[in-house]
Short mmCIF file of C-alpha atoms in Angstrom, two decimals:
data_model
loop_
_atom_site.label_atom_id
_atom_site.label_comp_id
_atom_site.label_asym_id
_atom_site.label_seq_id
_atom_site.Cartn_x
_atom_site.Cartn_y
_atom_site.Cartn_z
CA UNK A 23 -10.74 16.93 44.80
CA UNK A 24 -12.99 16.23 41.82
CA UNK A 25 -10.72 18.37 39.63
CA UNK A 26 -7.63 16.43 40.77
CA UNK A 27 -9.33 13.11 40.02
CA UNK A 28 -10.29 14.42 36.58
CA UNK A 29 -6.66 15.42 35.94
CA UNK A 30 -5.43 11.96 36.95
CA UNK A 31 -8.03 10.26 34.74
CA UNK A 32 -7.14 12.49 31.79
CA UNK A 33 -3.41 11.87 32.22
CA UNK A 34 -4.04 8.13 32.49
CA UNK A 35 -6.18 8.19 29.32
CA UNK A 36 -3.54 10.12 27.37
CA UNK A 37 -0.77 7.80 28.58
CA UNK A 38 -2.81 4.76 27.54
CA UNK A 39 -3.38 6.17 24.05
CA UNK A 40 0.30 7.08 23.63
CA UNK A 41 1.32 3.57 24.76
CA UNK A 42 -1.25 2.08 22.36
CA UNK A 43 0.23 4.04 19.45
CA UNK A 44 3.87 3.25 20.28
CA UNK A 45 3.24 -0.46 20.76
CA UNK A 46 1.42 -0.65 17.37
CA UNK A 47 -0.08 -4.04 18.16
CA UNK A 48 -3.21 -3.63 16.02
CA UNK A 49 -4.03 -2.26 12.59
CA UNK A 50 -5.26 1.18 13.64
CA UNK A 51 -2.39 1.95 16.04
CA UNK A 52 0.09 0.74 13.40
CA UNK A 53 -1.45 3.11 10.85
CA UNK A 54 -1.28 6.06 13.28
CA UNK A 55 2.31 5.26 14.24
CA UNK A 56 3.27 4.95 10.58
CA UNK A 57 1.60 8.30 9.86
CA UNK A 58 3.46 10.03 12.71
CA UNK A 59 6.78 8.49 11.69
CA UNK A 60 6.22 9.66 8.10
CA UNK A 61 5.59 13.20 9.31
CA UNK A 62 8.77 13.13 11.41
CA UNK A 63 10.78 11.73 8.50
CA UNK A 64 9.32 14.38 6.20
CA UNK A 65 10.37 17.13 8.63
CA UNK A 66 13.92 15.80 9.06
CA UNK A 67 14.35 15.33 5.29
CA UNK A 68 13.10 18.86 4.64
CA UNK A 69 15.56 20.33 7.12
CA UNK A 70 18.41 18.17 5.80
CA UNK A 71 17.66 19.38 2.27
CA UNK A 72 17.82 22.97 3.49
CA UNK A 73 21.23 22.38 5.07
CA UNK A 74 22.82 20.81 1.98
CA UNK A 75 21.21 23.29 -0.44
CA UNK A 76 22.26 26.41 1.45
CA UNK A 77 25.78 25.23 2.30
CA UNK A 78 26.68 23.49 -0.98
CA UNK A 79 24.66 25.53 -3.50
CA UNK A 80 23.04 24.11 -6.66
CA UNK A 81 26.26 22.81 -8.24
CA UNK A 82 27.52 21.27 -5.00
CA UNK A 83 24.11 19.72 -4.41
CA UNK A 84 24.28 18.24 -7.93
CA UNK A 85 27.74 16.78 -7.32
CA UNK A 86 26.57 15.34 -3.99
CA UNK A 87 23.54 13.80 -5.70
CA UNK A 88 25.51 12.15 -8.48
CA UNK A 89 27.84 10.59 -5.89
CA UNK A 90 25.12 9.35 -3.52
CA UNK A 91 22.56 8.35 -6.18
CA UNK A 92 24.24 5.20 -7.48
CA UNK A 93 24.60 2.90 -4.43
CA UNK A 94 20.85 2.96 -3.76
CA UNK A 95 19.72 2.96 -7.38
CA UNK A 96 21.92 0.10 -8.62
CA UNK A 97 21.39 -1.90 -5.42
CA UNK A 98 17.60 -1.62 -5.71
CA UNK A 99 17.87 -2.70 -9.34
CA UNK A 100 19.59 -5.89 -8.12
CA UNK A 101 17.10 -6.94 -5.41
CA UNK A 102 15.97 -10.06 -7.30
CA UNK A 103 12.65 -9.51 -5.51
CA UNK A 104 14.14 -10.23 -2.06
CA UNK A 105 12.10 -7.66 -0.05
CA UNK A 106 8.77 -9.02 -1.33
CA UNK A 107 10.00 -12.62 -1.17
CA UNK A 108 11.09 -12.15 2.45
CA UNK A 109 7.66 -10.84 3.45
CA UNK A 110 5.86 -13.62 1.58
CA UNK A 111 7.99 -16.47 2.93
CA UNK A 112 8.05 -15.26 6.54
CA UNK A 113 4.26 -15.02 6.56
CA UNK A 114 3.68 -18.38 4.88
CA UNK A 115 6.49 -20.46 6.43
CA UNK A 116 6.69 -18.98 9.92
CA UNK A 117 7.94 -22.29 11.36
CA UNK A 118 11.33 -21.68 9.72
CA UNK A 119 11.46 -17.89 10.18
CA UNK A 120 15.01 -17.82 11.56
CA UNK A 121 16.46 -19.82 8.66
CA UNK A 122 14.48 -17.82 6.10
CA UNK A 123 15.68 -14.50 7.50
CA UNK A 124 19.31 -15.66 7.60
CA UNK A 125 19.06 -16.98 4.03
CA UNK A 126 17.50 -13.70 2.88
CA UNK A 127 20.36 -11.70 4.41
CA UNK A 128 22.98 -13.99 2.81
CA UNK A 129 21.38 -13.71 -0.64
CA UNK A 130 21.01 -9.95 -0.19
CA UNK A 131 24.65 -9.49 0.80
CA UNK A 132 25.77 -11.33 -2.36
CA UNK A 133 23.41 -9.27 -4.53
CA UNK A 134 24.69 -6.08 -2.89
CA UNK A 135 28.28 -7.03 -3.68
CA UNK A 136 27.31 -7.67 -7.31
CA UNK A 137 25.58 -4.28 -7.43
CA UNK A 138 28.70 -2.62 -6.04
CA UNK A 139 30.88 -4.17 -8.73
CA UNK A 140 28.45 -3.20 -11.50
CA UNK A 141 28.36 0.40 -10.29
CA UNK A 142 32.11 0.75 -9.85
CA UNK A 143 32.67 -0.46 -13.42
CA UNK A 144 29.72 1.25 -15.09
CA UNK A 145 29.60 4.72 -13.52
CA UNK A 146 32.40 6.27 -15.64
CA UNK A 147 30.57 5.19 -18.79
CA UNK A 148 27.38 7.08 -17.84
CA UNK A 149 28.66 10.14 -15.97
CA UNK A 150 30.29 12.49 -18.46
CA UNK A 151 33.83 13.53 -17.59
CA UNK A 152 33.12 16.78 -19.46
CA UNK A 153 30.36 17.67 -16.96
CA UNK A 154 31.63 16.17 -13.71
CA UNK A 155 35.09 16.40 -12.16
CA UNK A 156 37.34 13.31 -11.89
CA UNK A 157 36.98 13.65 -8.11
CA UNK A 158 33.20 13.34 -8.34
CA UNK A 159 33.38 10.25 -10.56
CA UNK A 160 36.01 8.67 -8.29
CA UNK A 161 33.94 9.09 -5.12
CA UNK A 162 30.82 7.83 -6.88
CA UNK A 163 32.74 4.62 -7.62
CA UNK A 164 34.17 4.36 -4.09
CA UNK A 165 30.78 4.74 -2.41
CA UNK A 166 29.41 1.81 -4.39
CA UNK A 167 31.02 -0.22 -1.59
CA UNK A 168 27.99 0.75 0.53
CA UNK A 169 25.52 -0.90 -1.88
CA UNK A 170 25.25 -4.10 0.24
CA UNK A 171 24.24 -2.00 3.27
CA UNK A 172 21.42 -0.35 1.29
CA UNK A 173 20.00 -3.73 0.28
CA UNK A 174 20.42 -5.31 3.71
CA UNK A 175 18.62 -2.38 5.36
CA UNK A 176 15.77 -2.70 2.86
CA UNK A 177 15.31 -6.44 3.42
CA UNK A 178 15.64 -6.24 7.21
CA UNK A 179 12.90 -3.58 7.30
CA UNK A 180 10.67 -5.81 5.17
CA UNK A 181 11.33 -8.73 7.54
CA UNK A 182 10.26 -6.72 10.59
CA UNK A 183 7.04 -5.66 8.87
CA UNK A 184 6.37 -9.27 7.85
CA UNK A 185 6.22 -10.38 11.49
CA UNK A 186 4.12 -7.37 12.50
CA UNK A 187 6.85 -5.48 14.38
CA UNK A 188 5.84 -2.11 12.93
CA UNK A 189 7.34 -0.23 15.86
CA UNK A 190 10.84 -1.52 15.07
CA UNK A 191 10.30 -1.07 11.32
CA UNK A 192 9.21 2.56 11.77
CA UNK A 193 12.16 3.20 14.08
CA UNK A 194 14.47 1.81 11.41
CA UNK A 195 12.99 4.15 8.79
CA UNK A 196 13.44 7.14 11.07
CA UNK A 197 17.07 6.31 11.92
CA UNK A 198 18.13 6.82 8.27
CA UNK A 199 17.27 10.53 7.89
CA UNK A 200 18.16 11.29 11.51
CA UNK A 201 21.65 9.79 11.22
CA UNK A 202 22.17 11.57 7.89
CA UNK A 203 21.26 14.89 9.46
CA UNK A 204 23.49 14.27 12.49
CA UNK A 205 26.50 13.43 10.30
CA UNK A 206 25.89 16.49 8.09
CA UNK A 207 25.79 18.79 11.12
CA UNK A 208 28.99 17.22 12.47
CA UNK A 209 30.72 17.74 9.12
CA UNK A 210 29.60 21.37 8.98
CA UNK A 211 30.72 22.16 12.53
CA UNK A 212 34.12 20.59 11.86
CA UNK A 213 34.52 22.54 8.60
CA UNK A 214 34.60 19.38 6.46
CA UNK A 215 31.31 19.66 4.58
CA UNK A 216 31.97 19.09 0.86
CA UNK A 217 29.94 17.30 -1.85
CA UNK A 218 31.79 13.97 -1.28
CA UNK A 219 31.52 14.12 2.53
CA UNK A 220 27.85 15.14 2.30
CA UNK A 221 27.24 12.17 -0.01
CA UNK A 222 28.98 9.96 2.56
CA UNK A 223 26.44 11.11 5.18
CA UNK A 224 23.63 9.87 2.94
CA UNK A 225 25.08 6.51 1.89
CA UNK A 226 26.47 5.47 5.29
CA UNK A 227 23.06 5.93 6.95
CA UNK A 228 22.09 2.45 5.73
CA UNK A 229 24.88 0.94 7.84
CA UNK A 230 23.78 2.98 10.87
CA UNK A 231 20.25 1.69 10.28
CA UNK A 232 21.46 -1.93 10.27
CA UNK A 233 23.46 -1.51 13.47
CA UNK A 234 20.54 0.04 15.36
CA UNK A 235 18.11 -2.57 14.01
CA UNK A 236 20.34 -5.53 14.96
CA UNK A 237 18.86 -6.01 18.48
CA UNK A 238 15.29 -5.99 17.12
CA UNK A 239 16.23 -8.42 14.35
CA UNK A 240 18.00 -10.69 16.83
CA UNK A 241 14.95 -10.82 19.09
CA UNK A 242 12.56 -11.42 16.18
CA UNK A 243 14.55 -14.06 14.28
CA UNK A 244 17.80 -14.97 15.99
CA UNK A 245 20.83 -15.74 13.86
CA UNK A 246 21.54 -19.16 12.41
CA UNK A 247 23.06 -20.68 9.30
CA UNK A 248 20.35 -22.39 7.18
CA UNK A 249 20.56 -26.18 7.55
CA UNK A 250 19.47 -26.85 3.95
CA UNK A 251 18.96 -25.10 0.63
CA UNK A 252 15.17 -25.05 1.14
CA UNK A 253 15.02 -21.48 2.56
CA UNK A 254 17.18 -20.23 -0.33
CA UNK A 255 15.00 -22.05 -2.88
CA UNK A 256 11.75 -20.67 -1.47
CA UNK A 257 13.06 -17.12 -1.38
CA UNK A 258 14.51 -17.24 -4.88
CA UNK A 259 11.46 -18.95 -6.40
CA UNK A 260 9.15 -16.20 -5.18
CA UNK A 261 11.68 -13.40 -5.66
CA UNK A 262 12.32 -14.14 -9.32
CA UNK A 263 8.58 -14.08 -10.04
CA UNK A 264 8.08 -10.67 -8.43
CA UNK A 265 11.42 -9.15 -9.49
CA UNK A 266 10.04 -7.49 -12.62
CA UNK A 267 7.61 -5.38 -10.58
CA UNK A 268 10.32 -4.44 -8.06
CA UNK A 269 12.65 -3.39 -10.87
CA UNK A 270 9.95 -1.27 -12.51
CA UNK A 271 9.17 0.41 -9.18
CA UNK A 272 12.83 1.32 -8.73
CA UNK A 273 13.08 2.61 -12.28
CA UNK A 274 9.89 4.64 -11.91
CA UNK A 275 11.19 6.29 -8.75
CA UNK A 276 14.76 7.12 -9.73
CA UNK A 277 15.21 6.82 -13.49
CA UNK A 278 14.54 10.54 -13.95
CA UNK A 279 17.51 11.48 -11.78
CA UNK A 280 19.73 8.97 -13.54
CA UNK A 281 18.82 10.42 -16.95
CA UNK A 282 19.29 14.01 -15.77
CA UNK A 283 22.69 13.06 -14.33
CA UNK A 284 23.78 11.79 -17.74
CA UNK A 285 22.12 14.44 -19.93
CA UNK A 286 22.42 17.71 -18.00
CA UNK A 287 24.91 19.64 -15.85
CA UNK A 288 25.57 19.24 -12.09
CA UNK A 289 23.66 22.48 -11.41
CA UNK A 290 20.59 21.17 -13.21
CA UNK A 291 20.86 17.85 -11.37
CA UNK A 292 20.99 19.79 -8.10
CA UNK A 293 17.81 21.65 -9.03
CA UNK A 294 16.08 18.47 -10.19
CA UNK A 295 17.01 16.38 -7.16
CA UNK A 296 15.92 18.98 -4.64
CA UNK A 297 12.60 19.81 -6.32
CA UNK A 298 11.85 16.13 -6.96
CA UNK A 299 12.37 15.30 -3.28
CA UNK A 300 10.27 18.27 -2.19
CA UNK A 301 7.40 17.45 -4.55
CA UNK A 302 7.42 13.79 -3.49
CA UNK A 303 6.49 14.84 0.04
CA UNK A 304 2.94 14.93 -1.31
CA UNK A 305 3.17 11.16 -1.59
CA UNK A 306 3.68 10.99 2.18
CA UNK A 307 0.40 12.83 2.72
CA UNK A 308 -1.39 10.61 0.21
CA UNK A 309 0.02 7.42 1.71
CA UNK A 310 -1.19 8.42 5.15
CA UNK A 311 -4.66 9.28 3.87
CA UNK A 312 -4.95 5.98 2.03
CA UNK A 313 -3.84 4.02 5.11
CA UNK A 314 -6.76 5.45 7.09
CA UNK A 315 -9.44 5.72 4.40
CA UNK A 316 -8.70 2.86 2.02
CA UNK A 317 -9.15 -0.62 3.57
CA UNK A 318 -7.68 -3.73 2.00
CA UNK A 319 -9.46 -4.63 -1.23
CA UNK A 320 -8.49 -8.28 -1.55
CA UNK A 321 -11.51 -10.60 -1.39
CA UNK A 322 -14.16 -7.88 -1.62
CA UNK A 323 -16.98 -7.90 -4.21
CA UNK A 324 -16.43 -5.94 -7.42
CA UNK A 325 -19.15 -3.37 -6.60
CA UNK A 326 -17.59 -2.65 -3.21
CA UNK A 327 -14.10 -2.35 -4.72
CA UNK A 328 -15.43 0.13 -7.27
CA UNK A 329 -17.11 2.23 -4.58
CA UNK A 330 -14.10 2.25 -2.23
CA UNK A 331 -11.69 3.10 -5.04
CA UNK A 332 -13.81 6.00 -6.25
CA UNK A 333 -14.08 7.44 -2.75
CA UNK A 334 -10.36 7.09 -1.99
CA UNK A 335 -9.45 8.61 -5.37
CA UNK A 336 -11.65 11.63 -4.69
CA UNK A 337 -10.29 12.25 -1.19
CA UNK A 338 -6.69 11.78 -2.30
CA UNK A 339 -7.04 13.97 -5.39
CA UNK A 340 -8.83 16.87 -3.71
CA UNK A 341 -6.73 16.81 -0.55
CA UNK A 342 -3.49 16.88 -2.53
CA UNK A 343 -4.85 19.56 -4.85
CA UNK A 344 -5.83 21.81 -1.93
CA UNK A 345 -2.33 21.47 -0.48
CA UNK A 346 -0.62 21.88 -3.85
CA UNK A 347 -2.40 24.96 -5.22
CA UNK A 348 -0.75 27.40 -2.78
CA UNK A 349 2.55 25.52 -3.15
CA UNK A 350 2.49 26.01 -6.94
CA UNK A 351 1.44 29.66 -6.70
CA UNK A 352 4.08 30.47 -4.10
CA UNK A 353 6.76 28.17 -5.55
CA UNK A 354 9.39 30.88 -6.06
CA UNK A 355 8.92 32.28 -2.55
CA UNK A 356 8.97 28.77 -1.07
CA UNK A 357 12.19 27.70 -2.81
CA UNK A 358 14.12 30.88 -2.06
CA UNK A 359 12.86 30.96 1.52
CA UNK A 360 13.85 27.37 2.22
CA UNK A 361 16.97 26.93 0.11
CA UNK A 362 18.26 30.39 -0.82
CA UNK A 363 18.11 32.73 -3.81
CA UNK A 364 20.25 30.43 -5.96
CA UNK A 365 17.32 28.02 -6.22
CA UNK A 366 14.84 30.51 -7.70
CA UNK A 367 15.83 29.11 -11.12
CA UNK A 368 14.18 25.82 -10.14
CA UNK A 369 10.69 27.37 -9.83
CA UNK A 370 9.26 26.09 -13.13
CA UNK A 371 10.55 22.53 -12.77
CA UNK A 372 9.20 22.45 -9.19
CA UNK A 373 5.73 23.53 -10.34
CA UNK A 374 5.71 20.86 -13.05
CA UNK A 375 6.83 18.15 -10.62
CA UNK A 376 4.17 19.09 -8.05
CA UNK A 377 1.43 18.63 -10.67
CA UNK A 378 3.06 15.38 -11.80
CA UNK A 379 3.21 14.14 -8.21
CA UNK A 380 -0.56 14.65 -7.73
CA UNK A 381 -1.33 12.67 -10.88
CA UNK A 382 1.23 10.00 -10.01
CA UNK A 383 -0.40 9.48 -6.59
CA UNK A 384 -3.76 9.09 -8.31
CA UNK A 385 -2.34 6.54 -10.75
CA UNK A 386 -0.84 4.54 -7.87
CA UNK A 387 -4.18 4.42 -6.08
CA UNK A 388 -6.07 3.28 -9.19
CA UNK A 389 -3.58 0.50 -9.86
CA UNK A 390 -4.25 -1.03 -6.43
CA UNK A 391 -7.62 -2.19 -7.78
CA UNK A 392 -6.01 -4.35 -10.46
CA UNK A 393 -3.53 -5.80 -7.96
CA UNK A 394 -6.39 -6.68 -5.58
CA UNK A 395 -8.24 -8.42 -8.43
CA UNK A 396 -5.22 -10.54 -9.35
CA UNK A 397 -4.07 -8.62 -12.43
CA UNK A 398 -0.52 -7.48 -11.53
CA UNK A 399 0.68 -8.16 -15.09
CA UNK A 400 -1.49 -5.29 -16.31
CA UNK A 401 0.24 -2.92 -13.88
CA UNK A 402 3.62 -4.14 -15.10
CA UNK A 403 2.61 -3.37 -18.68
CA UNK A 404 1.37 0.13 -17.75
CA UNK A 405 4.56 0.90 -15.83
CA UNK A 406 6.69 -0.38 -18.70
CA UNK A 407 4.86 1.87 -21.17
CA UNK A 408 5.35 4.82 -18.82
CA UNK A 409 9.08 4.15 -18.49
CA UNK A 410 9.59 3.83 -22.25
CA UNK A 411 7.75 7.11 -22.83
CA UNK A 412 9.74 8.83 -20.05
CA UNK A 413 13.09 7.75 -21.49
CA UNK A 414 12.13 8.63 -25.07
CA UNK A 415 10.76 12.08 -24.20
CA UNK A 416 13.57 12.92 -21.80
CA UNK A 417 16.26 12.03 -24.33
CA UNK A 418 14.52 14.31 -26.85
CA UNK A 419 13.36 17.18 -24.62
CA UNK A 420 16.03 17.48 -21.91
CA UNK A 421 18.98 18.39 -24.19
CA UNK A 422 16.94 21.04 -26.04
CA UNK A 423 14.74 22.42 -23.22
CA UNK A 424 16.88 21.67 -20.18
CA UNK A 425 15.15 21.06 -16.86
CA UNK A 426 11.76 22.12 -18.19
CA UNK A 427 12.01 19.43 -20.86
CA UNK A 428 12.91 16.81 -18.24
CA UNK A 429 9.90 17.80 -16.14
CA UNK A 430 7.53 17.80 -19.12
CA UNK A 431 8.77 14.34 -20.13
CA UNK A 432 7.88 13.01 -16.69
CA UNK A 433 4.52 14.80 -16.67
CA UNK A 434 3.52 13.51 -20.13
CA UNK A 435 4.41 9.95 -19.12
CA UNK A 436 2.29 10.19 -15.96
CA UNK A 437 -0.68 11.66 -17.86
CA UNK A 438 -0.47 8.76 -20.30
CA UNK A 439 -0.44 6.22 -17.45
CA UNK A 440 -3.45 7.94 -15.87
CA UNK A 441 -5.41 7.80 -19.14
CA UNK A 442 -4.49 4.14 -19.67
CA UNK A 443 -5.36 3.25 -16.05
CA UNK A 444 -8.78 4.90 -16.39
CA UNK A 445 -9.32 3.15 -19.71
CA UNK A 446 -8.55 -0.26 -18.21
CA UNK A 447 -11.60 -0.07 -15.92
CA UNK A 448 -14.15 -0.46 -18.77
CA UNK A 449 -11.75 -2.37 -21.03
CA UNK A 450 -10.48 -4.99 -18.55
CA UNK A 451 -12.87 -4.91 -15.57
CA UNK A 452 -16.01 -4.03 -17.56
CA UNK A 453 -16.96 -1.30 -15.06
CA UNK A 454 -16.99 2.48 -15.29
CA UNK A 455 -13.84 4.35 -14.20
CA UNK A 456 -13.88 6.32 -10.92
CA UNK A 457 -15.87 9.56 -11.07
CA UNK A 458 -13.77 12.30 -9.44
CA UNK A 459 -16.64 14.81 -9.03
CA UNK A 460 -17.21 15.46 -5.31
CA UNK A 461 -20.80 14.94 -4.14
CA UNK A 462 -22.64 15.67 -0.89
CA UNK A 463 -22.74 12.02 0.17
CA UNK A 464 -18.93 11.92 0.05
CA UNK A 465 -18.79 14.25 3.08
CA UNK A 466 -20.84 11.80 5.11
CA UNK A 467 -18.67 8.86 4.06
CA UNK A 468 -15.53 10.83 4.93
CA UNK A 469 -16.84 11.56 8.43
CA UNK A 470 -17.68 7.88 8.95
CA UNK A 471 -14.22 6.73 7.85
CA UNK A 472 -12.42 9.23 10.06
CA UNK A 473 -14.52 8.43 13.13
CA UNK A 474 -14.00 4.69 12.58
CA UNK A 475 -10.20 5.11 12.29
CA UNK A 476 -10.05 6.88 15.67
CA UNK A 477 -11.46 3.91 17.55
CA UNK A 478 -8.80 1.55 18.97
CA UNK A 479 -9.19 -2.05 17.78
#
């Protein structure tokens, strides 16, 4: 009898915790749900990459990438700051949330159409006809018609997060890779899996995401035509101010692939895209760690900010390094085991990108300090310097050294940004930069943070 009561109590406790996580109504449960959704997304993306790599091969993967790359890249370059503006305005003018959301979607649809036109006209001038088939270039232009969907999905996700509906936002993020995988499997089973159809599976997922998110968006905001130009004005005023940072973030994330697409062959692009995506999975681990261990810095005293930043930098750096060391050492075995023997040639570029990813995560964490202290312009300058160096080095090194040169260009740029970020602590903030040497007291602080994060709010 006692044992049965214990079983019932245990089951009830587990059910309560699962419900707490899925509802995500407080900060801790939202963090845990976000972490779990990231792990699921990581797993689906990894498996999807295996499917396309093994069935299409390096050259087919490169052709698929060059077709599917442009709708997202050009659309995200044309955001005009709408994702950030939507979050800001919904949080500060909640009394007109429905009109603001509708205005944001209207502006975004127009921007997406402009992005589609820019891509359709500009793609043939960047993708070399000597390296890519006319078919590949044609489909890259055709799929620019999906650019509005990419932008609308981005802004709708930002809107859900702005009103605290993290459950719906996380569901939306998970629908994208899941629908892509489902379409790819359907294409394979029907015997229709080719680079253009595989690219279609990737670009159409944004539309699937919008359709599945529509009920959540309707409940959160409703649908109405704005009664005045005020919602448009507020969104555009804030969006234009933040647009430079959004543009730099997009460039930082995808410019490497764009340059490789123009400078190297489809096979090399296939290698680069796959290894870049695989190495960026480290960012998922880092993001989850930071969510739990790194509280918001805004409004805290300088001494506390310095202490928190140093601790988070240590944990992030050492955790990623411990994960990455075996990955780098076993890179060849990992690539051939996951994607097939054809991808053994990507071993060196993968090793370089893993190291670059660790340093890039560290740079991102350090820059959060300057944002919290109201110095976003400094981050914009650092990112701009990094982009200029990346472009210059890649144009010089990629044609002569191939993929290795492209990877080294990215690594050198990230090392420079890390050095500059560290230097800005004494130069701008007048404090010492974070010390990355692990000390005994850090273990105690780590235990305290982890135990605190487990307690429901």
